[in-house]
PDB file of C-alpha atoms in Angstrom:
ATOM      1  CA  MET A  26     -50.277   9.395 -11.559  1.00 65.00           C
ATOM      2  CA  GLU A  27     -47.663   8.801 -14.404  1.00 83.00           C
ATOM      3  CA  LYS A  28     -44.172   7.286 -13.720  1.00 84.00           C
ATOM      4  CA  ASN A  29     -42.915  10.960 -15.308  1.00 85.00           C
ATOM      5  CA  LYS A  30     -44.782  13.107 -13.047  1.00 84.00           C
ATOM      6  CA  TYR A  31     -43.596  10.944 -10.056  1.00 86.00           C
ATOM      7  CA  LYS A  32     -40.408  11.044 -11.196  1.00 84.00           C
ATOM      8  CA  ASP A  33     -40.035  15.275 -11.089  1.00 84.00           C
ATOM      9  CA  LEU A  34     -42.168  15.450  -8.172  1.00 83.00           C
ATOM     10  CA  VAL A  35     -39.586  13.070  -5.990  1.00 83.00           C
ATOM     11  CA  ALA A  36     -36.939  14.899  -7.704  1.00 81.00           C
ATOM     12  CA  ARG A  37     -38.220  17.855  -6.389  1.00 83.00           C
ATOM     13  CA  HIS A  38     -38.963  17.204  -2.832  1.00 84.00           C
ATOM     14  CA  THR A  39     -35.989  15.230  -2.709  1.00 86.00           C
ATOM     15  CA  PRO A  40     -33.645  16.942  -0.033  1.00 86.00           C
ATOM     16  CA  ARG A  41     -30.360  17.593  -2.255  1.00 85.00           C
ATOM     17  CA  GLU A  42     -27.004  17.227  -1.411  1.00 86.00           C
ATOM     18  CA  PRO A  43     -24.732  19.746  -0.352  1.00 90.00           C
ATOM     19  CA  ARG A  44     -21.603  18.440  -2.637  1.00 90.00           C
ATOM     20  CA  LEU A  45     -19.296  21.674  -2.189  1.00 94.00           C
ATOM     21  CA  TYR A  46     -19.600  21.894   1.524  1.00 93.00           C
ATOM     22  CA  HIS A  47     -18.555  17.661   1.292  1.00 92.00           C
ATOM     23  CA  GLY A  48     -15.745  18.589  -1.135  1.00 92.00           C
ATOM     24  CA  MET A  49     -14.551  20.515   1.457  1.00 95.00           C
ATOM     25  CA  ILE A  50     -14.790  18.380   4.273  1.00 94.00           C
ATOM     26  CA  ALA A  51     -13.005  15.583   1.963  1.00 92.00           C
ATOM     27  CA  PHE A  52     -10.464  17.884   1.340  1.00 94.00           C
ATOM     28  CA  LEU A  53      -9.167  19.590   4.578  1.00 95.00           C
ATOM     29  CA  THR A  54      -9.561  16.392   6.251  1.00 94.00           C
ATOM     30  CA  GLY A  55      -7.227  14.368   3.322  1.00 93.00           C
ATOM     31  CA  GLY A  56      -5.132  17.463   3.656  1.00 94.00           C
ATOM     32  CA  MET A  57      -4.845  16.792   7.596  1.00 95.00           C
ATOM     33  CA  MET A  58      -4.073  13.192   6.664  1.00 94.00           C
ATOM     34  CA  GLY A  59      -1.281  14.683   4.002  1.00 95.00           C
ATOM     35  CA  VAL A  60       0.184  16.354   7.072  1.00 97.00           C
ATOM     36  CA  ILE A  61      -0.400  13.407   9.161  1.00 96.00           C
ATOM     37  CA  GLY A  62       2.028  11.479   7.200  1.00 96.00           C
ATOM     38  CA  GLN A  63       4.522  14.121   6.914  1.00 97.00           C
ATOM     39  CA  PHE A  64       4.830  14.662  10.588  1.00 98.00           C
ATOM     40  CA  LEU A  65       5.334  11.021  11.267  1.00 98.00           C
ATOM     41  CA  ILE A  66       8.485  11.117   7.825  1.00 98.00           C
ATOM     42  CA  ASP A  67       9.411  13.686   9.797  1.00 98.00           C
ATOM     43  CA  VAL A  68       9.666  12.157  13.324  1.00 98.00           C
ATOM     44  CA  TYR A  69      10.512   9.306  12.126  1.00 98.00           C
ATOM     45  CA  SER A  70      13.758  10.127  10.481  1.00 97.00           C
ATOM     46  CA  TYR A  71      14.743  12.835  12.757  1.00 97.00           C
ATOM     47  CA  TYR A  72      14.665  10.138  15.703  1.00 96.00           C
ATOM     48  CA  PHE A  73      15.454   7.274  14.214  1.00 96.00           C
ATOM     49  CA  HIS A  74      18.677   8.933  12.229  1.00 96.00           C
ATOM     50  CA  ILE A  75      16.946   6.979   9.083  1.00 96.00           C
ATOM     51  CA  SER A  76      16.721   7.949   5.555  1.00 96.00           C
ATOM     52  CA  THR A  77      13.321   9.601   4.239  1.00 95.00           C
ATOM     53  CA  SER A  78      12.500   6.644   2.013  1.00 94.00           C
ATOM     54  CA  ASN A  79      12.984   4.351   5.050  1.00 96.00           C
ATOM     55  CA  ALA A  80      10.762   6.955   7.401  1.00 97.00           C
ATOM     56  CA  SER A  81       8.092   6.648   4.534  1.00 96.00           C
ATOM     57  CA  VAL A  82       7.193   3.452   4.911  1.00 96.00           C
ATOM     58  CA  PHE A  83       7.416   3.020   8.537  1.00 97.00           C
ATOM     59  CA  MET A  84       4.500   5.705   8.136  1.00 96.00           C
ATOM     60  CA  ILE A  85       2.592   3.847   6.172  1.00 95.00           C
ATOM     61  CA  ILE A  86       2.669   1.221   8.444  1.00 96.00           C
ATOM     62  CA  THR A  87       2.056   3.352  11.221  1.00 97.00           C
ATOM     63  CA  LEU A  88      -1.122   4.601   9.410  1.00 95.00           C
ATOM     64  CA  VAL A  89      -2.429   0.751   8.309  1.00 94.00           C
ATOM     65  CA  PHE A  90      -2.188   0.373  11.677  1.00 95.00           C
ATOM     66  CA  ALA A  91      -4.077   3.406  13.277  1.00 95.00           C
ATOM     67  CA  GLY A  92      -6.889   2.648  10.837  1.00 93.00           C
ATOM     68  CA  CYS A  93      -6.966  -1.006  10.968  1.00 92.00           C
ATOM     69  CA  LEU A  94      -7.332   0.002  15.439  1.00 94.00           C
ATOM     70  CA  LEU A  95      -9.928   2.683  14.734  1.00 94.00           C
ATOM     71  CA  THR A  96     -11.558   0.494  11.904  1.00 93.00           C
ATOM     72  CA  ALA A  97     -11.730  -2.550  15.146  1.00 92.00           C
ATOM     73  CA  LEU A  98     -12.383  -0.244  17.533  1.00 94.00           C
ATOM     74  CA  GLY A  99     -15.646   2.014  15.769  1.00 92.00           C
ATOM     75  CA  PHE A 100     -14.438   4.941  15.514  1.00 93.00           C
ATOM     76  CA  PHE A 101     -13.303   4.877  11.656  1.00 92.00           C
ATOM     77  CA  ASP A 102     -16.757   4.415  10.313  1.00 89.00           C
ATOM     78  CA  LYS A 103     -18.043   7.155  11.999  1.00 90.00           C
ATOM     79  CA  TRP A 104     -15.228   9.323  10.705  1.00 90.00           C
ATOM     80  CA  VAL A 105     -15.345   8.453   7.576  1.00 88.00           C
ATOM     81  CA  SER A 106     -19.795   8.946   7.481  1.00 88.00           C
ATOM     82  CA  PHE A 107     -18.547  12.888   7.926  1.00 88.00           C
ATOM     83  CA  ALA A 108     -15.323  13.032   6.178  1.00 90.00           C
ATOM     84  CA  ARG A 109     -16.425  10.902   3.521  1.00 85.00           C
ATOM     85  CA  ALA A 110     -13.554  10.412   0.296  1.00 86.00           C
ATOM     86  CA  GLY A 111     -11.039  12.584   2.543  1.00 85.00           C
ATOM     87  CA  LEU A 112     -10.509   8.727   5.033  1.00 85.00           C
ATOM     88  CA  ILE A 113     -11.152   6.560   2.194  1.00 84.00           C
ATOM     89  CA  ILE A 114      -8.443   7.457  -0.543  1.00 82.00           C
ATOM     90  CA  PRO A 115      -5.641   7.510   1.563  1.00 85.00           C
ATOM     91  CA  ILE A 116      -3.917   4.536   2.635  1.00 87.00           C
ATOM     92  CA  THR A 117      -5.946   4.241   5.803  1.00 89.00           C
ATOM     93  CA  GLY A 118      -8.998   3.498   3.734  1.00 87.00           C
ATOM     94  CA  PHE A 119      -7.598   0.382   2.151  1.00 86.00           C
ATOM     95  CA  ALA A 120      -6.881  -0.728   5.807  1.00 89.00           C
ATOM     96  CA  HIS A 121     -10.014  -0.317   7.063  1.00 90.00           C
ATOM     97  CA  ALA A 122     -11.498  -1.960   3.613  1.00 87.00           C
ATOM     98  CA  MET A 123      -9.514  -4.941   4.639  1.00 87.00           C
ATOM     99  CA  MET A 124     -10.299  -4.783   8.448  1.00 90.00           C
ATOM    100  CA  SER A 125     -14.219  -4.459   7.538  1.00 88.00           C
ATOM    101  CA  ALA A 126     -13.863  -7.387   5.711  1.00 86.00           C
ATOM    102  CA  ALA A 127     -11.744  -9.443   8.599  1.00 88.00           C
ATOM    103  CA  LEU A 128     -14.088  -8.747  11.183  1.00 88.00           C
ATOM    104  CA  GLU A 129     -17.412  -9.023   9.331  1.00 88.00           C
ATOM    105  CA  TYR A 130     -16.196 -13.021   8.264  1.00 86.00           C
ATOM    106  CA  ARG A 131     -14.326 -13.989  11.602  1.00 87.00           C
ATOM    107  CA  LYS A 132     -17.092 -16.035  12.694  1.00 88.00           C
ATOM    108  CA  GLU A 133     -16.575 -18.104   9.801  1.00 88.00           C
ATOM    109  CA  GLY A 134     -12.639 -19.157  10.842  1.00 87.00           C
ATOM    110  CA  LEU A 135      -9.393 -18.399  10.071  1.00 86.00           C
ATOM    111  CA  VAL A 136      -8.729 -19.769   6.427  1.00 86.00           C
ATOM    112  CA  THR A 137     -12.689 -19.970   4.934  1.00 85.00           C
ATOM    113  CA  GLY A 138     -13.431 -16.066   7.050  1.00 85.00           C
ATOM    114  CA  ILE A 139     -10.841 -13.994   7.320  1.00 85.00           C
ATOM    115  CA  GLY A 140      -8.592 -15.375   4.937  1.00 84.00           C
ATOM    116  CA  ALA A 141     -10.993 -15.845   1.688  1.00 83.00           C
ATOM    117  CA  ASN A 142     -12.820 -12.394   2.792  1.00 84.00           C
ATOM    118  CA  MET A 143     -10.514 -10.347   3.419  1.00 83.00           C
ATOM    119  CA  PHE A 144      -9.284  -9.180  -0.065  1.00 81.00           C
ATOM    120  CA  LYS A 145     -12.881  -9.033  -1.114  1.00 81.00           C
ATOM    121  CA  LEU A 146     -12.986  -5.415  -1.400  1.00 77.00           C
ATOM    122  CA  ALA A 147      -9.407  -4.568  -1.285  1.00 79.00           C
ATOM    123  CA  GLY A 148      -8.019  -7.169  -4.140  1.00 82.00           C
ATOM    124  CA  SER A 149      -9.857  -5.166  -6.773  1.00 83.00           C
ATOM    125  CA  VAL A 150      -8.309  -2.148  -5.836  1.00 80.00           C
ATOM    126  CA  ILE A 151      -5.179  -4.177  -5.866  1.00 85.00           C
ATOM    127  CA  ILE A 152      -5.642  -5.049  -9.365  1.00 90.00           C
ATOM    128  CA  PHE A 153      -6.790  -2.315 -11.119  1.00 90.00           C
ATOM    129  CA  GLY A 154      -3.667  -0.294  -9.485  1.00 88.00           C
ATOM    130  CA  VAL A 155      -1.043  -2.935 -10.857  1.00 93.00           C
ATOM    131  CA  VAL A 156      -2.835  -3.045 -13.897  1.00 95.00           C
ATOM    132  CA  SER A 157      -3.102   1.275 -14.817  1.00 95.00           C
ATOM    133  CA  ALA A 158       0.381   1.183 -13.739  1.00 95.00           C
ATOM    134  CA  TYR A 159       1.373  -1.212 -15.855  1.00 96.00           C
ATOM    135  CA  ILE A 160      -0.115   0.381 -18.528  1.00 97.00           C
ATOM    136  CA  VAL A 161       1.451   3.852 -17.641  1.00 96.00           C
ATOM    137  CA  GLY A 162       4.378   2.258 -17.542  1.00 95.00           C
ATOM    138  CA  PHE A 163       4.258   1.073 -20.581  1.00 96.00           C
ATOM    139  CA  ILE A 164       3.009   3.961 -22.287  1.00 96.00           C
ATOM    140  CA  ARG A 165       5.656   6.142 -20.184  1.00 94.00           C
ATOM    141  CA  LEU A 166       8.014   3.803 -22.175  1.00 94.00           C
ATOM    142  CA  ILE A 167       6.965   3.826 -25.178  1.00 94.00           C
ATOM    143  CA  VAL A 168       7.026   8.212 -25.284  1.00 94.00           C
ATOM    144  CA  LEU A 169      10.153   8.919 -23.150  1.00 91.00           C
ATOM    145  CA  GLY A 170      12.113   5.701 -24.246  1.00 84.00           C
ATOM    146  CA  GLY A 171      13.948   2.652 -22.250  1.00 69.00           C
TER     147      GLY A 171
END
């Protein structure tokens, strides 16, 4: 059988991914993460009598802790397989990436295992985030002035 015919046959019989469904699920779960984050900001600012900017720091700490805890307990992977980008894009995805690497290499010790491998995936995210923020800030400086 020719390669092109084989590719066509495989393409016809490969089940299609329901992209619209997955997009809607990611949109809804990402929106729920936003609602949960805003709820935490409101709760922290109301009960602890702090500004919303300070409450947002506590919200981020809470979501990172929850992401790490759920990853360590084994729940987060199951939820990510359902929600996909809705849970990976927010800060919980960053916590999941760090905690997964830490759990994977914990047998090799604190320094050579966890310390050396914790930022494997998250480190590249941090680098590209910092570099893109620098570039956008530089463009803003040029366009809008100091």
